[in-house]
XYZ file of C-alpha atoms in Angstrom:
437
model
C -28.389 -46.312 -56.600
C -28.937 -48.499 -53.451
C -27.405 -51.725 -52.297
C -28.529 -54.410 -50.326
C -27.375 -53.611 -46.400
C -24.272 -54.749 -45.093
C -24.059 -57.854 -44.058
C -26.976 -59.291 -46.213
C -27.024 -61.355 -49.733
C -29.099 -60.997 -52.975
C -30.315 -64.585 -54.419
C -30.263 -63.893 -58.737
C -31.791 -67.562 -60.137
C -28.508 -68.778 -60.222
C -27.765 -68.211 -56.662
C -31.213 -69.176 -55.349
C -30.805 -72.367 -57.084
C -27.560 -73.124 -56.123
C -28.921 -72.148 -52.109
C -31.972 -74.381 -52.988
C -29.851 -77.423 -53.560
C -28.881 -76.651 -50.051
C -32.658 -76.671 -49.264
C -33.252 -80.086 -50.895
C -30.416 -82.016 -49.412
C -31.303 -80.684 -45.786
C -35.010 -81.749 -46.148
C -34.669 -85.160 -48.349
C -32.294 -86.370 -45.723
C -34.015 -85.144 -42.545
C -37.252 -86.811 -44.231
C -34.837 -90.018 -44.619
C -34.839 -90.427 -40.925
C -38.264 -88.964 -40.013
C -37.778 -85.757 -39.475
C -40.891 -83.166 -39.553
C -40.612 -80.145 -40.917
C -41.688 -77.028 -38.981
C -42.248 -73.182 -39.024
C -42.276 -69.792 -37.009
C -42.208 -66.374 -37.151
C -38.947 -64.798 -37.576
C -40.000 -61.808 -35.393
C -40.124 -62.733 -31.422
C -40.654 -61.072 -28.454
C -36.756 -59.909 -27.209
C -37.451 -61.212 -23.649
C -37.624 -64.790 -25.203
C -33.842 -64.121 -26.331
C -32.905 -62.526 -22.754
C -34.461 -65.045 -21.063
C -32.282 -67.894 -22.414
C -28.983 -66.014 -22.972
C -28.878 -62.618 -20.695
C -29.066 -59.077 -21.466
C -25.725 -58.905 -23.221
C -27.360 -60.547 -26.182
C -28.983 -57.400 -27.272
C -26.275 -56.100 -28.685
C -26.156 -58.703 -31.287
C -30.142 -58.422 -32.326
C -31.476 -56.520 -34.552
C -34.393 -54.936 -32.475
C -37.107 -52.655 -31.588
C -40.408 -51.478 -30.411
C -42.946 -51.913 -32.445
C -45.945 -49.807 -32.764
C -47.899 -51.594 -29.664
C -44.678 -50.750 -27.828
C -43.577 -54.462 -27.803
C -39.985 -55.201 -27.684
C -39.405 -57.464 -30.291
C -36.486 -59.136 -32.301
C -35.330 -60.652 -35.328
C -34.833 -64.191 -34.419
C -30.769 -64.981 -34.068
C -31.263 -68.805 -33.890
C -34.463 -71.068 -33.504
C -33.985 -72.837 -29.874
C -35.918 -70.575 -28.037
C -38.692 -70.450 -30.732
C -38.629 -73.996 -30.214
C -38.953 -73.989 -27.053
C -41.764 -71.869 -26.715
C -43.952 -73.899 -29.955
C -43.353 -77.082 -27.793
C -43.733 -75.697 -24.339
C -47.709 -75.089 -25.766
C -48.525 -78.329 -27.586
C -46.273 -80.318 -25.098
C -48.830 -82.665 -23.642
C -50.474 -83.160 -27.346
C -47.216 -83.734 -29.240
C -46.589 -87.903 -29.340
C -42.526 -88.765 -28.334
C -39.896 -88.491 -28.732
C -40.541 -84.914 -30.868
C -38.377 -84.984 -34.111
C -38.162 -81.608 -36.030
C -36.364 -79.559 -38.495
C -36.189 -76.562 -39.763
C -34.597 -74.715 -43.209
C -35.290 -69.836 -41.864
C -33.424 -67.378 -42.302
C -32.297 -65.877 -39.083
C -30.029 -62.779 -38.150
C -27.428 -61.078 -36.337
C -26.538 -57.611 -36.130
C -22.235 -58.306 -35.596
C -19.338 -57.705 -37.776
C -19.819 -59.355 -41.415
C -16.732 -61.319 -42.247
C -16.089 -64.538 -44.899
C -18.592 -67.071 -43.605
C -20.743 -64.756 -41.430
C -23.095 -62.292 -42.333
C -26.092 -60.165 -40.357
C -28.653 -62.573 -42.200
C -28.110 -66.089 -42.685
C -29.790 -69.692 -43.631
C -29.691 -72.563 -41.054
C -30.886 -76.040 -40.822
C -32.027 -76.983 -36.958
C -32.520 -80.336 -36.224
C -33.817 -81.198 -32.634
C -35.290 -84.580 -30.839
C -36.802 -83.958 -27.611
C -38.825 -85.864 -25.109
C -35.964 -88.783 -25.089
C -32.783 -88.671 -22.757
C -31.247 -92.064 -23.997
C -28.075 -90.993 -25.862
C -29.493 -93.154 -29.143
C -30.646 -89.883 -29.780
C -27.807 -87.893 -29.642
C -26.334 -90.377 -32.213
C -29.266 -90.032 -34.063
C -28.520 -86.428 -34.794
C -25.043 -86.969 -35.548
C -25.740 -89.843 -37.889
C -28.223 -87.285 -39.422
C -25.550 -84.575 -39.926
C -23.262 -87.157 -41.528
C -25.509 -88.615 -43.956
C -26.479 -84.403 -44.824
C -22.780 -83.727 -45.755
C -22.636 -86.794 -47.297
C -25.253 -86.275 -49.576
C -23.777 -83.233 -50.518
C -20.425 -85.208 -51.391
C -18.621 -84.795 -48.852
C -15.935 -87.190 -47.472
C -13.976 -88.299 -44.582
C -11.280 -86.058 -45.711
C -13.585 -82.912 -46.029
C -14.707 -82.852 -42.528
C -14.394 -84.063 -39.500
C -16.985 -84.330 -35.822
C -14.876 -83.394 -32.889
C -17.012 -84.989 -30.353
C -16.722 -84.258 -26.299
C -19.323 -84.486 -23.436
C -20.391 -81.616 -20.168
C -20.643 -84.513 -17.695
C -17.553 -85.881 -18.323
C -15.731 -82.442 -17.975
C -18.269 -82.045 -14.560
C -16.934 -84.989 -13.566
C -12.999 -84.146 -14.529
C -13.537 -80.428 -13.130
C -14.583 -81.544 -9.655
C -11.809 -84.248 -9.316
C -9.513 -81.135 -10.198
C -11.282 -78.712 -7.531
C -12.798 -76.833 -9.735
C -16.453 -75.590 -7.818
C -19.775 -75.636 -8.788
C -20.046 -71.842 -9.096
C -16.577 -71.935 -10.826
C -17.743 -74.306 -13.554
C -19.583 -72.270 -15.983
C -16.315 -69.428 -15.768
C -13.857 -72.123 -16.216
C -15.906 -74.223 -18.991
C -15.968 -71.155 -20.874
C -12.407 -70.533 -20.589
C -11.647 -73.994 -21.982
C -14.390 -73.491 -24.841
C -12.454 -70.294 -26.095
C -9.236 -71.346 -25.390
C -8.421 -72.350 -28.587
C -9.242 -68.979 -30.331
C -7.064 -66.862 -27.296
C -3.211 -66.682 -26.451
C -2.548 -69.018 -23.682
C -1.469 -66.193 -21.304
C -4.928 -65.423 -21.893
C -6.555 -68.324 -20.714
C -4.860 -68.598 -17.393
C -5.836 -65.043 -16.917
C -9.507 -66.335 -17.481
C -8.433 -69.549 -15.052
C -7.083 -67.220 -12.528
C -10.048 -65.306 -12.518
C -12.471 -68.173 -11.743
C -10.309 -70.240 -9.662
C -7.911 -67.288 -7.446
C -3.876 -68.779 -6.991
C -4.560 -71.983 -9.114
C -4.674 -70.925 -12.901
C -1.534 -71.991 -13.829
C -1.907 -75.149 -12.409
C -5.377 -75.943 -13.791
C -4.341 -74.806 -17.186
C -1.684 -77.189 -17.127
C -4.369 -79.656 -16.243
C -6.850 -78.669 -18.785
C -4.189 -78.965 -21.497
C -3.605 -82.354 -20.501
C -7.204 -83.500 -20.507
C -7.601 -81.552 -24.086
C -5.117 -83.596 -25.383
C -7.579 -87.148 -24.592
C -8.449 -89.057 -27.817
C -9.152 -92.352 -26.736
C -11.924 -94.057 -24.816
C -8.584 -95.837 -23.207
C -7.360 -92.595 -22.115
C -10.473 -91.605 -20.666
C -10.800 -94.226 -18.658
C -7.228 -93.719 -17.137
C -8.251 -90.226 -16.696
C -11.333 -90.647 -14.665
C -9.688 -93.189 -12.265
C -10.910 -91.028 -9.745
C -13.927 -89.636 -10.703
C -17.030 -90.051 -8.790
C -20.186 -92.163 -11.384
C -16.806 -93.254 -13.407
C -18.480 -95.977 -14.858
C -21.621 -94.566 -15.603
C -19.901 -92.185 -17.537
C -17.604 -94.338 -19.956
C -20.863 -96.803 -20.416
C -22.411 -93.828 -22.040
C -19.155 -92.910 -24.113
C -18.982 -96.790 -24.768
C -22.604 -96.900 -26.000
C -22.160 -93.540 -28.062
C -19.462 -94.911 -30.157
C -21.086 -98.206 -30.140
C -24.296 -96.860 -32.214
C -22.344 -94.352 -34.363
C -20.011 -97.140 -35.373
C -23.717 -98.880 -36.376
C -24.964 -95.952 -37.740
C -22.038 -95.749 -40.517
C -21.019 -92.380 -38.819
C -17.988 -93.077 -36.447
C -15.157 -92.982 -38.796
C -15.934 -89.191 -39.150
C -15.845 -89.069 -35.449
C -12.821 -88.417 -32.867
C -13.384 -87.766 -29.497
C -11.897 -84.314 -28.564
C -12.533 -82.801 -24.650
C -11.670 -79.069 -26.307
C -14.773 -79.026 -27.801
C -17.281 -77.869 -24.705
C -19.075 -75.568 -26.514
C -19.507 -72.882 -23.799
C -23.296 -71.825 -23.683
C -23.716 -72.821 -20.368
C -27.465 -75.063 -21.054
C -25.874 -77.569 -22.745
C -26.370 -80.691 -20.457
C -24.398 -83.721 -22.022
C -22.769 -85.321 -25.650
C -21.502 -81.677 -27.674
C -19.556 -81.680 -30.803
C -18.630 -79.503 -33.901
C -18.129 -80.666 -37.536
C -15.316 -79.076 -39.060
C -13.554 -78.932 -42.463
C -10.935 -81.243 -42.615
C -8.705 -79.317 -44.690
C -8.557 -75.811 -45.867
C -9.056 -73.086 -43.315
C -10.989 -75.842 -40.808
C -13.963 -73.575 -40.399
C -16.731 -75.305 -38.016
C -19.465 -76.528 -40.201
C -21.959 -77.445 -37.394
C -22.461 -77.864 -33.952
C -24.906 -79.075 -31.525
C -25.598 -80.783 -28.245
C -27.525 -82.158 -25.072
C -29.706 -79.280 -23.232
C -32.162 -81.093 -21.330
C -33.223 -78.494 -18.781
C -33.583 -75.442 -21.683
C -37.103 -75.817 -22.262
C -38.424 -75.576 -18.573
C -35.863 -72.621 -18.259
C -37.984 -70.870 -20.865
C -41.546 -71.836 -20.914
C -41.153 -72.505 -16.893
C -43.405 -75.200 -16.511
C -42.624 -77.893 -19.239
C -39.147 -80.049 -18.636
C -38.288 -82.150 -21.656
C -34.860 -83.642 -22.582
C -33.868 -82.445 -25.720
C -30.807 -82.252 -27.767
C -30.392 -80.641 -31.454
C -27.550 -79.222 -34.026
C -27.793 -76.349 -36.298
C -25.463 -76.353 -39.957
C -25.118 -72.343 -41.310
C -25.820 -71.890 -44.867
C -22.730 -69.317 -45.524
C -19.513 -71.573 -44.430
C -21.028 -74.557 -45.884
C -21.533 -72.910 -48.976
C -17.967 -71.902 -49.199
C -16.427 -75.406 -48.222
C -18.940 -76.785 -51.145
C -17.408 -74.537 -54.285
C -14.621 -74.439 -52.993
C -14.716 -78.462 -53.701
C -16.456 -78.053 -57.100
C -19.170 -80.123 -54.990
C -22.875 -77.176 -56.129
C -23.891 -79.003 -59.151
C -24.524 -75.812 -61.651
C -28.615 -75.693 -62.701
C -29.522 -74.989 -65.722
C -32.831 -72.863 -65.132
C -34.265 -73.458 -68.610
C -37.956 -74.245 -70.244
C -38.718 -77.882 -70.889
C -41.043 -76.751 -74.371
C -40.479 -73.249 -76.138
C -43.821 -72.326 -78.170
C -43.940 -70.596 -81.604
C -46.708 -69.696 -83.492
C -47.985 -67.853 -86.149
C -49.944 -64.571 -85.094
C -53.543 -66.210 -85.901
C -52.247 -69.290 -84.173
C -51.342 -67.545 -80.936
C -54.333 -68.175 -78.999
C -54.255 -72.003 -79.761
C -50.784 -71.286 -78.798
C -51.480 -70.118 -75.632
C -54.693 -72.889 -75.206
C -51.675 -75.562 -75.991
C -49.168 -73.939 -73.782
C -51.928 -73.915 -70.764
C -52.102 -77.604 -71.474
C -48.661 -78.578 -70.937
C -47.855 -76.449 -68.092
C -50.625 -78.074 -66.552
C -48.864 -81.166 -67.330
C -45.840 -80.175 -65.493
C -43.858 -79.357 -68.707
C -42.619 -75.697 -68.047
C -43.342 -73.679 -71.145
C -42.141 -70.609 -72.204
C -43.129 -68.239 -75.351
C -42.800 -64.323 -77.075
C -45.084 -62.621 -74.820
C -45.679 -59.617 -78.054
C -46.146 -60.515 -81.899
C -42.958 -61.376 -83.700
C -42.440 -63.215 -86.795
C -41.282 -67.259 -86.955
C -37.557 -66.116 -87.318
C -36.935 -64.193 -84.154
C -39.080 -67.228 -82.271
C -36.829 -69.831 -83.372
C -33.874 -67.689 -82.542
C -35.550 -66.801 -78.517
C -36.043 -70.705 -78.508
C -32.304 -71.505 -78.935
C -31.279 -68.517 -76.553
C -34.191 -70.205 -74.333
C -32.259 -73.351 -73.189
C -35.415 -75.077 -73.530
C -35.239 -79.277 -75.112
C -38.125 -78.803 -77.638
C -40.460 -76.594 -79.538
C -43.883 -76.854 -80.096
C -44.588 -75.201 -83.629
C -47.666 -74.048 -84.709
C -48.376 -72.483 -88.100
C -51.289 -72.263 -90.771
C -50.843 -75.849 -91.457
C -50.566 -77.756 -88.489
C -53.859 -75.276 -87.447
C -55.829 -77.050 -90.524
C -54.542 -80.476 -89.836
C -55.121 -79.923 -85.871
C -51.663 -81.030 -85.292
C -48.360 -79.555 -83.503
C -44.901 -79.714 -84.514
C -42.435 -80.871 -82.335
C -38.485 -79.917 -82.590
C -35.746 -81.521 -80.668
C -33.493 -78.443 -80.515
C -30.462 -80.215 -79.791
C -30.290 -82.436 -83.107
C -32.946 -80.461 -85.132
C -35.073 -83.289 -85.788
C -38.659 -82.902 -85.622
C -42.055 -84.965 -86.007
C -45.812 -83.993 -86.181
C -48.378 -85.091 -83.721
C -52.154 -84.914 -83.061
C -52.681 -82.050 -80.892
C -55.387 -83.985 -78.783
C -52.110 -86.730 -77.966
C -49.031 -84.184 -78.109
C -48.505 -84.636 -74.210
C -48.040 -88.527 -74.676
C -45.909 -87.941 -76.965
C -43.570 -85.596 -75.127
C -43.829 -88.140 -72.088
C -42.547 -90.723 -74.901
C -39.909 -88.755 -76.114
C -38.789 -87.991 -72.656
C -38.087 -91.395 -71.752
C -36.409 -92.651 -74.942
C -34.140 -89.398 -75.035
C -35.502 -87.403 -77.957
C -36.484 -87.843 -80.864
C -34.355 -90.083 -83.167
């Protein structure tokens, strides 16, 4: 018998509907703040992926040649997608660009709770405006998402830090320009490694001062006030510049209703080298504090890739699987009941009208379910209480004669006949007042 590959999920109804309430909240709310939805292929050329993250990436795709001797991969995330869609309509698009996206994307690594080899993800990106109103924009979006879903300020929490500033900390602290990227990514894994570790990584990038700027570091980690900041960057070079922006950040998240999820937190760096500016993480509050989300500032990315278009752009991505778990864990999916709204039975020379009747109301929008061989009125009635559905339409010798249709509330048992020409008003009525009385 096979299985599905490792690594990958099966969707049954009841799964699919509990991912598509997923679905629903990520595009009602993106909508909310005018979001357009988008598209692409999930199959890309594996130079776009190189091209934006190095050769050591391929050992994390699933790829291959094709049969025109392409190399090509399964897409891992949607940036450089992204990029390239944007790169080509660029000078057609109005601005600033505001998109999202609900794909599937995958990785070939080590499944494990909350990660798998295929995965969901909503993207949400704004490019084409470098003010940081849009970087607040996003967050505010990825508040009111969780939100929606019923989450609270003690579910989860935006740990919320900035490149520049840490630029601007690094070079007060020696730390070179061809040092940065070695010691930004020390600091961005820091938290998942031994400290012994980290001043290995310190050493490394900055020879006979590791322990020192560890120390450092540690300090600057430990920053959670705009206060703080400011006493920190005494000596920094565009001081000013930089606390206006954190000043103005916090200003319009505080507007947006988003800023008592907020705390600013200099650990989070997030240490893919494009990003440019504001980066933060969502995380659980409680529980096993998985990261929900993340996102940032990477203004230069898109010329990087398509080489001849420079747009500022900033964007977040939430993962289906961790999400999912934080959600039941918090009895917070809503359970669907996947269940006809009308349940026909008929008698075997009333089928066809049946059918004709059934055709009507799906047409209607009332989903409509019925015995799809001949069986007798007893075994119908008993399918239409197994069916879930609210009513059934009944149609015998009689009702055929008078050109009328029976309808049964199954949850009470009452019933009423109708002229088959009006029974769709009539459900429409019933609807509204609850069922039939």
């Amino acid at each position: 018998m096979f299985e599905t590959l490792p690594g990958f999920r099966d969707f049954p109804p009841e799964e699919c509907s509990r991912r598509n309430h997923l679905f629903r909240v990520f595009r009602t709310v993106a909508r909310a703040f005018d979001f357009k939805e988008y598209d692409a292929p999930v199959l890309e050329p594996l130079d776009l992926y190189i091209e934006k993250s190095g050769e050591e990436i391929v050992g994390q795709l699933f790829h291959f040649e094709d049969k025109g001797e392409r190399r090509v991969a399964l897409r891992p995330e949607l940036t450089p997608t992204l990029a390239r869609m944007v790169a080509a309509r660029a000078n057609s698009l109005p601005k600033p660009i505001k998109w999202f996206n609900v794909g599937e994307h995958f990785r070939y690594e080590r499944p494990q709770k909350g990660r798998g080899r295929s995965f969901y993800q909503f993207n949400a990106d704004l490019l084409g405006e470098d003010d940081v109103g849009a970087d607040a924009e996003l967050i505010a979006l990825l508040v009111a998402i969780f939100e929606t879903l019923g989450l609270g300020q003690k579910d989860f929490r935006i740990r919320l830090s900035d490149r520049l500033t840490w630029v601007c900390l690094l070079e007060n602290l020696g730390v070179s320009e061809s040092a940065r990227p070695a010691v930004l990514d020390a600091i961005d894994k820091s938290e998942r490694r031994k400290e012994e570790q980290t001043k290995e990584a310190l050493e490394k990038a900055m020879p006979g001062k590791g322990t020192e700027l560890a120390q450092e570091i540690e300090r600057i980690k430990k920053i959670d006030s705009l206060e703080e900041l400011s006493e920190r960057m005494q000596n920094c070079e565009g001081k000013d510049n930089h606390l206006d922006r954190w000043k103005r950040m916090l200003d319009l998240l505080e507007a947006h209703g988003a800023l008592p999820y907020v705390n600013i937190d200099l650990s989070i760096v997030r240490g893919l080298a494009y990003y440019t500016g504001f980066v933060y993480e969502a995380f659980e509050a409680s529980g096993e504090g998985r990261a929900l989300a993340g996102g940032g500032r990477y203004d230069h990315l898109l010329k990087k890739l398509s080489g001849n278009v420079d747009l500022p752009a900033c964007g977040f991505a939430i993962g289906d699987m961790t999400l999912s778990d934080c959600l039941s864990a918090k009895g917070l999916i809503p359970q669907y009941v996947t269940a006809p709204d009308l349940y026909l039975i008929a008698g075997e020379k009333q089928m066809n009208l049946g059918i004709a009747t059934a055709a009507r109301a799906r047409k209607a929008g009332f989903s409509t379910s019925y015995s799809l061989k001949t069986v007798g009125f007893g075994k119908q009635f008993k399918e239409a209480g197994k069916s879930g559905a609210r009513y059934a339409l009944i149609l015998g010798e009689e009702e055929e004669q008078t050109e009328q249709v029976k309808i049964k509330d199954l949850r009470n048992s009452e019933e009423i006949s109708v002229d088959l020409r009006s029974f769709l008003a009539k459900l429409e009525e019933l609807d509204a007042q609850g069922g039939i009385e």
